[in-house]
Amino acid sequence: MPSPAPLSVRQPPAADRVYMHVKQAVLDRRYEGGTLLTEGELAQAVGVSRTPVREALLKLEMEGLLKLYPKKGALVLAVSAQEIADVVETRLLVEEFAVRRAVPAPAVLVARLEELLEEQKRRAAAGDLAEVAVTDRCFHAEIVKHAGNQILARLYDQLRDRQLRMGVAVMQSQPDRIAKNIAEHAEILERIKAGDAEGAAHCVRQHLSWVKVLVRGDDR
């Protein structure tokens, strides 16, 4: 008997493809703040008509990544110092609480953090800033998840896009921070493994607070 024909892989709807293309490029900073995107260019890049492009851009504007200008296009919004400060403040509130709740840490959390730390080192060695930012965020998100508060975890998930975009921006402007981030993650992990909740919280605060210094234009 003849073998059955392979099932065709169904593509996501056109608007979803445009949305994912633009959003990932903004988060990776391939489309940097201040870039003007036109419907025609995006339609050509993704291989769709202009109608799904408009739908995708409206959604991205609602998420605060773009500003639409009729008959001109969509402007990629730059990350402001105020936005960075707001995100850091929120992260401090969530992550200090979460790391205290996560200690003493179950073996599954320790193993996952060790895995993410090694992954971040590999991505850094390869110079893949976008993936370094992803593994950086996953490291912190894993601790929040193990705090056992689902509402807090959902709140933290809402920061995801801003964290990734800021992470890539900081690494591009301050490349020495990559090694410092990895070292600080290792220190947080050691405190967690030692069962030192207050020490881990202190390390988290120090780790996040340097962003405020960069916002002022300094470095430590």
XYZ file of C-alpha atoms in Angstrom:
220
model
C 0.000 0.000 0.000
C 1.285 3.500 -0.745
C 2.432 5.421 2.278
C 0.100 8.211 3.369
C 0.959 11.717 2.232
C 2.713 13.753 4.914
C 0.539 16.198 6.764
C 1.215 19.790 5.805
C 2.465 22.006 8.587
C -0.073 24.732 9.185
C 1.466 28.171 9.566
C 0.237 30.624 12.192
C -2.171 33.304 10.907
C -0.491 36.099 8.959
C -1.075 38.715 11.668
C 0.519 36.427 14.247
C 3.574 35.930 12.047
C 4.021 39.682 11.663
C 3.496 40.191 15.392
C 6.124 37.596 16.318
C 8.596 38.906 13.724
C 8.376 42.529 14.865
C 8.209 41.779 18.578
C 11.260 39.524 18.528
C 13.215 42.062 16.492
C 12.307 44.824 18.967
C 13.267 42.673 21.965
C 16.544 41.682 20.283
C 17.114 45.342 19.360
C 17.430 44.505 15.670
C 14.739 47.191 15.482
C 16.149 49.750 17.901
C 14.324 52.598 19.598
C 13.692 55.404 17.126
C 13.387 53.088 14.106
C 10.427 53.861 11.834
C 8.816 50.711 10.452
C 6.566 50.909 7.402
C 3.733 48.561 6.543
C 5.181 47.871 3.099
C 8.602 46.887 4.421
C 7.138 44.591 7.051
C 4.700 43.003 4.597
C 7.600 42.228 2.273
C 9.840 40.954 5.091
C 7.220 38.488 6.373
C 5.601 37.722 3.013
C 2.073 38.882 3.758
C -0.335 41.625 2.699
C -0.590 44.937 4.525
C -3.847 44.120 6.324
C -2.337 41.654 8.851
C 0.583 44.052 9.315
C -1.806 46.746 10.535
C -3.447 44.276 12.932
C -0.083 43.218 14.365
C 1.153 46.794 14.770
C -1.995 47.798 16.650
C -1.415 44.953 19.094
C 2.231 45.935 19.585
C 1.204 49.553 20.175
C -1.151 48.380 22.932
C 1.806 46.571 24.518
C 3.793 49.800 24.569
C 6.514 48.756 22.119
C 5.463 50.970 19.195
C 3.759 54.269 18.442
C 1.648 54.345 15.273
C 1.616 57.345 12.962
C -1.090 57.211 10.264
C 0.279 57.099 6.679
C 3.850 57.098 8.019
C 4.392 53.862 9.920
C 5.214 52.683 13.405
C 7.979 54.138 15.557
C 9.834 51.735 17.848
C 9.766 53.336 21.289
C 13.067 53.697 23.102
C 13.489 52.377 26.641
C 13.299 55.384 28.961
C 15.193 55.883 32.206
C 11.847 56.082 34.030
C 10.731 52.751 32.606
C 13.986 51.114 33.704
C 13.617 52.572 37.199
C 10.002 51.359 37.441
C 10.910 47.844 36.319
C 13.828 47.619 38.747
C 11.659 48.819 41.626
C 9.009 46.200 40.824
C 11.602 43.464 40.441
C 13.131 44.308 43.810
C 9.760 44.048 45.534
C 8.969 40.701 43.913
C 12.370 39.028 43.825
C 13.546 39.782 47.356
C 10.297 38.364 48.710
C 10.462 35.376 46.357
C 14.020 34.340 47.168
C 13.260 34.402 50.892
C 10.216 32.179 50.293
C 12.178 29.817 48.016
C 14.740 29.012 50.753
C 15.270 26.279 51.851
C 15.320 25.376 48.176
C 14.167 22.009 46.835
C 16.711 20.016 44.838
C 14.768 20.612 41.620
C 15.195 24.394 41.953
C 18.923 24.153 42.675
C 19.425 21.829 39.694
C 17.491 24.142 37.371
C 19.422 27.232 38.505
C 22.724 25.409 37.983
C 21.579 24.418 34.495
C 20.561 27.998 33.629
C 23.833 29.398 34.956
C 25.833 27.049 32.718
C 23.589 27.893 29.777
C 24.153 31.599 30.346
C 27.925 31.043 30.346
C 27.706 29.159 27.024
C 25.535 31.834 25.421
C 27.869 34.574 26.664
C 30.901 32.772 25.238
C 29.102 32.551 21.885
C 28.254 36.280 21.994
C 24.508 35.628 21.688
C 23.200 38.589 23.665
C 19.536 37.864 23.032
C 19.847 34.360 24.480
C 22.004 35.609 27.359
C 19.116 37.928 28.232
C 16.630 35.045 28.002
C 18.635 32.778 30.309
C 19.275 35.713 32.666
C 15.548 36.309 33.009
C 14.779 32.581 33.313
C 17.193 32.340 36.253
C 15.239 34.955 38.196
C 11.833 33.716 37.023
C 12.620 30.217 38.284
C 13.181 31.568 41.800
C 9.924 33.552 41.653
C 8.048 30.460 40.461
C 9.307 28.459 43.438
C 8.116 31.078 45.924
C 4.736 29.354 45.730
C 2.640 32.467 44.993
C 0.913 32.120 41.624
C -0.419 35.685 41.578
C 3.076 37.023 42.159
C 4.448 34.741 39.432
C 1.863 36.057 36.945
C 2.723 39.641 37.885
C 6.384 38.883 37.290
C 5.605 37.355 33.886
C 4.161 40.706 32.818
C 7.653 42.198 33.077
C 9.123 39.650 30.647
C 9.285 41.755 27.483
C 10.683 44.803 29.248
C 13.303 42.673 31.021
C 14.491 41.056 27.802
C 14.680 44.329 25.900
C 16.505 46.106 28.712
C 18.840 43.170 29.156
C 20.030 43.297 25.552
C 20.297 47.111 25.661
C 22.460 47.059 28.789
C 24.747 44.317 27.467
C 25.277 46.239 24.232
C 26.172 49.453 26.084
C 27.988 47.811 29.023
C 29.516 44.538 27.742
C 31.507 44.047 30.962
C 28.197 43.539 32.777
C 27.800 40.106 31.187
C 30.589 38.562 33.256
C 29.455 40.484 36.344
C 25.882 39.215 35.930
C 27.072 35.634 35.707
C 29.260 36.037 38.804
C 26.374 37.605 40.731
C 24.021 34.803 39.669
C 26.585 32.301 40.964
C 26.680 34.143 44.289
C 22.884 34.146 44.579
C 22.867 30.427 43.825
C 25.499 29.709 46.479
C 23.454 31.557 49.100
C 20.352 29.606 48.111
C 22.222 26.288 48.291
C 23.534 27.250 51.727
C 19.982 27.892 52.957
C 20.822 31.554 53.638
C 17.566 33.335 52.804
C 18.653 36.769 54.014
C 22.027 36.480 52.311
C 20.340 35.496 49.061
C 17.934 38.453 49.347
C 20.889 40.790 49.938
C 22.640 39.440 46.837
C 19.474 39.905 44.776
C 19.194 43.527 45.931
C 22.824 44.249 45.040
C 22.437 42.449 41.719
C 19.428 44.529 40.676
C 20.460 47.852 42.170
C 23.354 48.391 39.740
C 20.762 49.111 37.026
C 19.774 52.283 38.891
C 23.432 53.330 38.782
C 23.547 52.856 35.016
C 20.377 54.934 34.625
C 22.264 57.824 36.257
C 25.080 57.316 33.758
C 27.607 55.878 36.199
C 28.976 52.379 36.752
C 30.330 50.447 39.655
